[in-house]
Each structure stands twice: as C-alpha cells, then as structure tokens.
CSV table of C-alpha atoms and ligand atoms in Angstrom, one decimal:
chain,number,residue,atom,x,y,z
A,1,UNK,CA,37.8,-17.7,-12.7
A,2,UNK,CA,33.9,-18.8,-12.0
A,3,UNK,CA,34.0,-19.3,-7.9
A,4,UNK,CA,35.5,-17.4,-4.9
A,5,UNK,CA,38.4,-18.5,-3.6
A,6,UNK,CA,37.3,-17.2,-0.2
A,7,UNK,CA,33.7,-18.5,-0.2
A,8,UNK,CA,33.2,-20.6,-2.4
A,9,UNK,CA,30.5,-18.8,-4.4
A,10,UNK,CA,29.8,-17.8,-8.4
A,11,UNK,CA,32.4,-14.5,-9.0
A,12,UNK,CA,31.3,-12.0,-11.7
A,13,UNK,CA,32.8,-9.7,-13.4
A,14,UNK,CA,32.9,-6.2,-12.8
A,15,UNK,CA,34.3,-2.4,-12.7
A,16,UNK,CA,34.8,-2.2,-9.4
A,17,UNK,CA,33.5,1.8,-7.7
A,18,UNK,CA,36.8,3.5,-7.8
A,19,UNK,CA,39.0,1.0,-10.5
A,20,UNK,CA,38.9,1.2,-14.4
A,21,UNK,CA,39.3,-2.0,-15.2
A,22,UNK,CA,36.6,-5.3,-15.2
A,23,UNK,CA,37.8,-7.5,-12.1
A,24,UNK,CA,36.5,-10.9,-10.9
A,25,UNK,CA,34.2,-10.0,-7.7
A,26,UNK,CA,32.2,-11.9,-5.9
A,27,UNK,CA,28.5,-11.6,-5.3
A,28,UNK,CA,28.6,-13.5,-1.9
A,29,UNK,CA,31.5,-11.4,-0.1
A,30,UNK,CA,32.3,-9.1,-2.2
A,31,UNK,CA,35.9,-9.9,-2.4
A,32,UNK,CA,37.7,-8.6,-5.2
A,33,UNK,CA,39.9,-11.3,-7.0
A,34,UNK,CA,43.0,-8.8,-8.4
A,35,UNK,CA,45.0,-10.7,-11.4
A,36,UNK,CA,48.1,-9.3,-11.6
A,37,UNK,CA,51.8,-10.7,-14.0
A,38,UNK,CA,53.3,-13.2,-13.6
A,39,UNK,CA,57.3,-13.6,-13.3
A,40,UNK,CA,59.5,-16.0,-14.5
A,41,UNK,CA,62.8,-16.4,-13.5
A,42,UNK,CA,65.9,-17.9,-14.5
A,43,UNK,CA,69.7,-18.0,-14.9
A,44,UNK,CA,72.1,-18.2,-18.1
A,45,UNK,CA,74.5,-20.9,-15.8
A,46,UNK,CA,77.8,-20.1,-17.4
A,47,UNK,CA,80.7,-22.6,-17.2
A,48,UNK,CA,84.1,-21.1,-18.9
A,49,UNK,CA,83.0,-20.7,-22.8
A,50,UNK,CA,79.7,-22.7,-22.3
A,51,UNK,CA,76.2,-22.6,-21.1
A,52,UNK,CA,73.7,-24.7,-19.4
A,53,UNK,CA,70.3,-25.7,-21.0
A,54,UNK,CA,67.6,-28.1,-20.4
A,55,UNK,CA,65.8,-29.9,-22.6
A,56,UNK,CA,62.0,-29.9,-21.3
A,57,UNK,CA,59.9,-33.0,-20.1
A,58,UNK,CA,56.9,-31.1,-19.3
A,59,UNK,CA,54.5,-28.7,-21.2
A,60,UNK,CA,54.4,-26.2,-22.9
A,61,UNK,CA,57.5,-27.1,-25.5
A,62,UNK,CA,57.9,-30.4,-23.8
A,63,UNK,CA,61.7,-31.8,-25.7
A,64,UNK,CA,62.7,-28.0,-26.3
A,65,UNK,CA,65.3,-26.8,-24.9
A,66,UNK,CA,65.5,-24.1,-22.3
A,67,UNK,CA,67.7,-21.7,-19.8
A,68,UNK,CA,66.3,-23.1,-16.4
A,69,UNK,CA,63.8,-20.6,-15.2
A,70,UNK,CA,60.3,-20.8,-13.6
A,71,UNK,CA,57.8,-18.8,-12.1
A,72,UNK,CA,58.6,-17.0,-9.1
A,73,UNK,CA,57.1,-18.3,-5.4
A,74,UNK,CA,55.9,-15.7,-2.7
A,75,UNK,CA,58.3,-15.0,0.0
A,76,UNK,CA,61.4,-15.1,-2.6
A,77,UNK,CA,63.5,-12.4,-4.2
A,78,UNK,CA,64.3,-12.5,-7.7
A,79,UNK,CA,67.6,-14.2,-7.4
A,80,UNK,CA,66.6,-16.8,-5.4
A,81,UNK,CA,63.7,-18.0,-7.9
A,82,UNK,CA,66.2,-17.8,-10.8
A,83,UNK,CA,69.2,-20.4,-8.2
A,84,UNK,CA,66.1,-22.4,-7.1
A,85,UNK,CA,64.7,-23.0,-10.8
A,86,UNK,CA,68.2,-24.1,-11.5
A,87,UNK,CA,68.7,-26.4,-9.2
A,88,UNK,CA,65.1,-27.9,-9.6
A,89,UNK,CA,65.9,-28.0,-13.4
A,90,UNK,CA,69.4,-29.1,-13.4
A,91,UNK,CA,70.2,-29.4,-10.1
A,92,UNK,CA,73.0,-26.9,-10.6
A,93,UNK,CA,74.0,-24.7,-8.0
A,94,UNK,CA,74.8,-21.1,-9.2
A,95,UNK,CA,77.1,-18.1,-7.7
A,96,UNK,CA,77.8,-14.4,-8.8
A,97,UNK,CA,74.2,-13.8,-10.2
A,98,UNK,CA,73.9,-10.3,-12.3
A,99,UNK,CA,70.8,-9.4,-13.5
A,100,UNK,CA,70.8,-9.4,-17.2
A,101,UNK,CA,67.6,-9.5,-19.7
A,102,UNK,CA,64.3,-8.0,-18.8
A,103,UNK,CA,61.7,-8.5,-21.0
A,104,UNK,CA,58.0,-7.1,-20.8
A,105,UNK,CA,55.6,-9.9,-22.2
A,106,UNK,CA,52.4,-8.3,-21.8
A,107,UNK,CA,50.2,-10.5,-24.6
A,108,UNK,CA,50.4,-13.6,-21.7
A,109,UNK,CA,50.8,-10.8,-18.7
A,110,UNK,CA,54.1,-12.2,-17.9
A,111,UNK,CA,57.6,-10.4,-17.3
A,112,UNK,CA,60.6,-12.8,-17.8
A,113,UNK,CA,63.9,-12.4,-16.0
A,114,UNK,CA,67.1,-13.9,-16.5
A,115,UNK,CA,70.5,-13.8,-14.5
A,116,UNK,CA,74.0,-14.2,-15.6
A,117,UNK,CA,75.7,-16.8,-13.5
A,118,UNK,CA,78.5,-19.3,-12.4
A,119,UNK,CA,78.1,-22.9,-12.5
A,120,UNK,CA,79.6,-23.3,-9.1
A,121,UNK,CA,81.0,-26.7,-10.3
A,122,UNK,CA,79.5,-29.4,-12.9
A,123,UNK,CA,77.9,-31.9,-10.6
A,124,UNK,CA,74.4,-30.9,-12.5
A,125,UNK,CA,72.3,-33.3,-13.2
A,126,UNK,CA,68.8,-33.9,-14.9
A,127,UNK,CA,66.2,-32.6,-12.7
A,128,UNK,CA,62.4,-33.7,-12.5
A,129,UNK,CA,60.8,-31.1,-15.0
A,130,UNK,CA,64.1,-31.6,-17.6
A,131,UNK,CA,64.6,-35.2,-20.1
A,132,UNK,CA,68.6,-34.2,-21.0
A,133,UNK,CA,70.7,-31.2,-19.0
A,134,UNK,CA,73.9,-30.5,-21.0
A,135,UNK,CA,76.7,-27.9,-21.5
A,136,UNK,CA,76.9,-26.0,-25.2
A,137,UNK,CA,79.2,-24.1,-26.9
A,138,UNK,CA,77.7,-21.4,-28.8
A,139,UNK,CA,78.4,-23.5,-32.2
A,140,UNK,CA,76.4,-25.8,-30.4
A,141,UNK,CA,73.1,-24.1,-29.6
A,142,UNK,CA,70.9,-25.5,-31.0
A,143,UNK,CA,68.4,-22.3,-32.1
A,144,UNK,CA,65.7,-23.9,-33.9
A,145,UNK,CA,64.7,-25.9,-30.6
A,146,UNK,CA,64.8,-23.4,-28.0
A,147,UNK,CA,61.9,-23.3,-26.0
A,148,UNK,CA,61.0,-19.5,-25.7
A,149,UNK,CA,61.6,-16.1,-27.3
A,150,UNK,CA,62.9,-14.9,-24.1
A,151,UNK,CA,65.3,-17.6,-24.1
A,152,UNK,CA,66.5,-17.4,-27.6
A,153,UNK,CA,66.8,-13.5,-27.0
A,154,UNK,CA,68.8,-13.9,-23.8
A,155,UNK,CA,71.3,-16.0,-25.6
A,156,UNK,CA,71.9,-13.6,-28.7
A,157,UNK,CA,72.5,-11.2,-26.4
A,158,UNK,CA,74.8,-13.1,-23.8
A,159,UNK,CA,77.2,-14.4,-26.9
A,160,UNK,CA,77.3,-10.6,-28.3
A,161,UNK,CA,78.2,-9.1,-24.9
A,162,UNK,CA,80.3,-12.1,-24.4
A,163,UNK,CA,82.8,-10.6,-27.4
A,164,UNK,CA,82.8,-6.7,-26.1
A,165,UNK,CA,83.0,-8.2,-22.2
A,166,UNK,CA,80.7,-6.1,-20.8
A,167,UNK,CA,77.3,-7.3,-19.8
A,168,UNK,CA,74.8,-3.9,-19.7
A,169,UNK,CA,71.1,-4.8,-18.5
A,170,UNK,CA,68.8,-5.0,-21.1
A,171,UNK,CA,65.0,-4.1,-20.6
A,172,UNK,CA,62.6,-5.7,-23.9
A,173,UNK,CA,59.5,-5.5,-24.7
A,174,UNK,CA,58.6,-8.9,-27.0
A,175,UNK,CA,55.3,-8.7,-28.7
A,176,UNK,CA,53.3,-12.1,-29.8
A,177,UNK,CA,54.6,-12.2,-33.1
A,178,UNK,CA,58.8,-12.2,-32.3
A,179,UNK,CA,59.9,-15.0,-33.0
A,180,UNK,CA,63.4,-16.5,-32.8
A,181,UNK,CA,66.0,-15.4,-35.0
A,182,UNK,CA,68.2,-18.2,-36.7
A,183,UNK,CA,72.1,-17.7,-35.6
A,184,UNK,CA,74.0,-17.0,-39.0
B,201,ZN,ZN1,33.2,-14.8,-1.9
C-alpha cells in the first residue's frame, strides 16, 4: 500500500500507540489501514459417486483444475460465498451444504473453507472464470493438476470419509511447503 485510500496521500508504516504490530497509517489523516485474512470459499459439489471440478481460465494455475471456491464478498455468510463461487464457476446450483475442511494458511494470510454439497441437478455449465467444468469419479481425479493444496487435501479427505460415511469437520493448518500428495 503507498497512498490512502481515504485521502489520497503517501501511507507509512508504523506501530501504531497502543498496537504491536507495523500498520500502514497515514501522515495526512491519520487513518489506520488494518490488513486482516482473507477467506476463500468453496463447495465439494457432489453428484451420486462423483464430484464437480473446474478447470481454471484465469490466474493463478490458469488450466488446473479446481473445487469452485473464491474469496468471500462483504455482506455474505460463509455458505453463500461457497453456492455463489459455484454457480459463477460452474453455474451449478448447490443444496444441503455442511461445513467440511478448514484450513489455516497463514504464509499468504488466507483461511480456506470448503462445503460438502448436492448438485441440485446437472444443468452446470462452464462459467466465465472456468475453460472445462466436468463430473469425476475418484479414479478419475486427476491429482497431479489440481490447482491448490487445499483442494487436493479436501478431496483426500472427502473420498476417505466417503468409505466410513461419516463426514467429521476438519480444521488444518498447511504450511508453504505441503504439497499435494499423489493418490496411490
Ligand atoms: Zn489519509
């Protein structure tokens, strides 16, 4: 950050009297300019014995493919990010959504956040931020060209919950260096 957002003016940074930490402030008005996480939120769209993915057509990992999740917009609760990201993505409408994967990403100050979820019915199609939006079998996945850790790790988990039938939340913390695990 190098102006105000509310002036217009140079921001410095700074300890603010009373914080800990260095915070963007500016000289004019003396705003402070908090940075806080980000959240990204999806859905694992299920459809019988298969899933939903998206292959992307925008950066980063542009032809990777994905769960359908994005960041979340003010005045939205979790849920609703991960339905909307799905239907912008794959516009696929979802139903029955249990929170399922949490994952703490500090490294890039993000916390990811995906849902379990019904296709509603397969009239999906490929949305504007998505080249190819298909249905896989887990035979099919294809692991070496998922986009994210998170994703990747959601997966693994859904197919060996899927076995026992029972879906407890998970909470992870995924450090820079995980990276995705080949299926055997
Ligand atoms: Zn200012």
């Amino acid at each position: 950050m190098k102006f105000c957002n509310q002036c217009g003016n140079p921001v410095d940074q700074r300890i603010p009297q009373g914080d800990t930490r260095l915070r963007y402030v500016c000289g004019t008005c003396e705003v402070i300019h908090y940075q806080n996480p980000n959240i990204v939120a999806g859905c694992i769209p299920v459809w019988g014995e298969q899933v939903l993915l998206c292959r992307r057509a925008i950066e980063p990992r542009l032809g990777y493919w994905t769960l359908p999740a994005g960041f979340m917009e003010n005045g939205e609760t979790l849920a609703q990010a991960a339905a909307r990201e799905t239907d912008e993505e794959a516009c696929a409408r979802v139903r029955d959504l249990h929170l399922y994967t949490l994952f703490d990403l500090p490294h890039i100050s993000q916390v990811h956040v995906f849902f379990r979820a019904q296709l509603a019915d397969i009239d999906f199609a490929v949305g504007e931020e998505s080249l190819e939006v298909r249905l896989f079998h887990q035979s099919e996945i294809p692991w070496a060209q998922l986009a994210f850790p998170t994703v990747g790790r959601t997966l693994e988990c859904y197919f060996a919950d899927r076995l026992e039938q029972h879906y407890p939340v998970r909470n992870e913390f995924l450090g820079p260096l995980l990276a995705i695990k080949p299926q055997p």
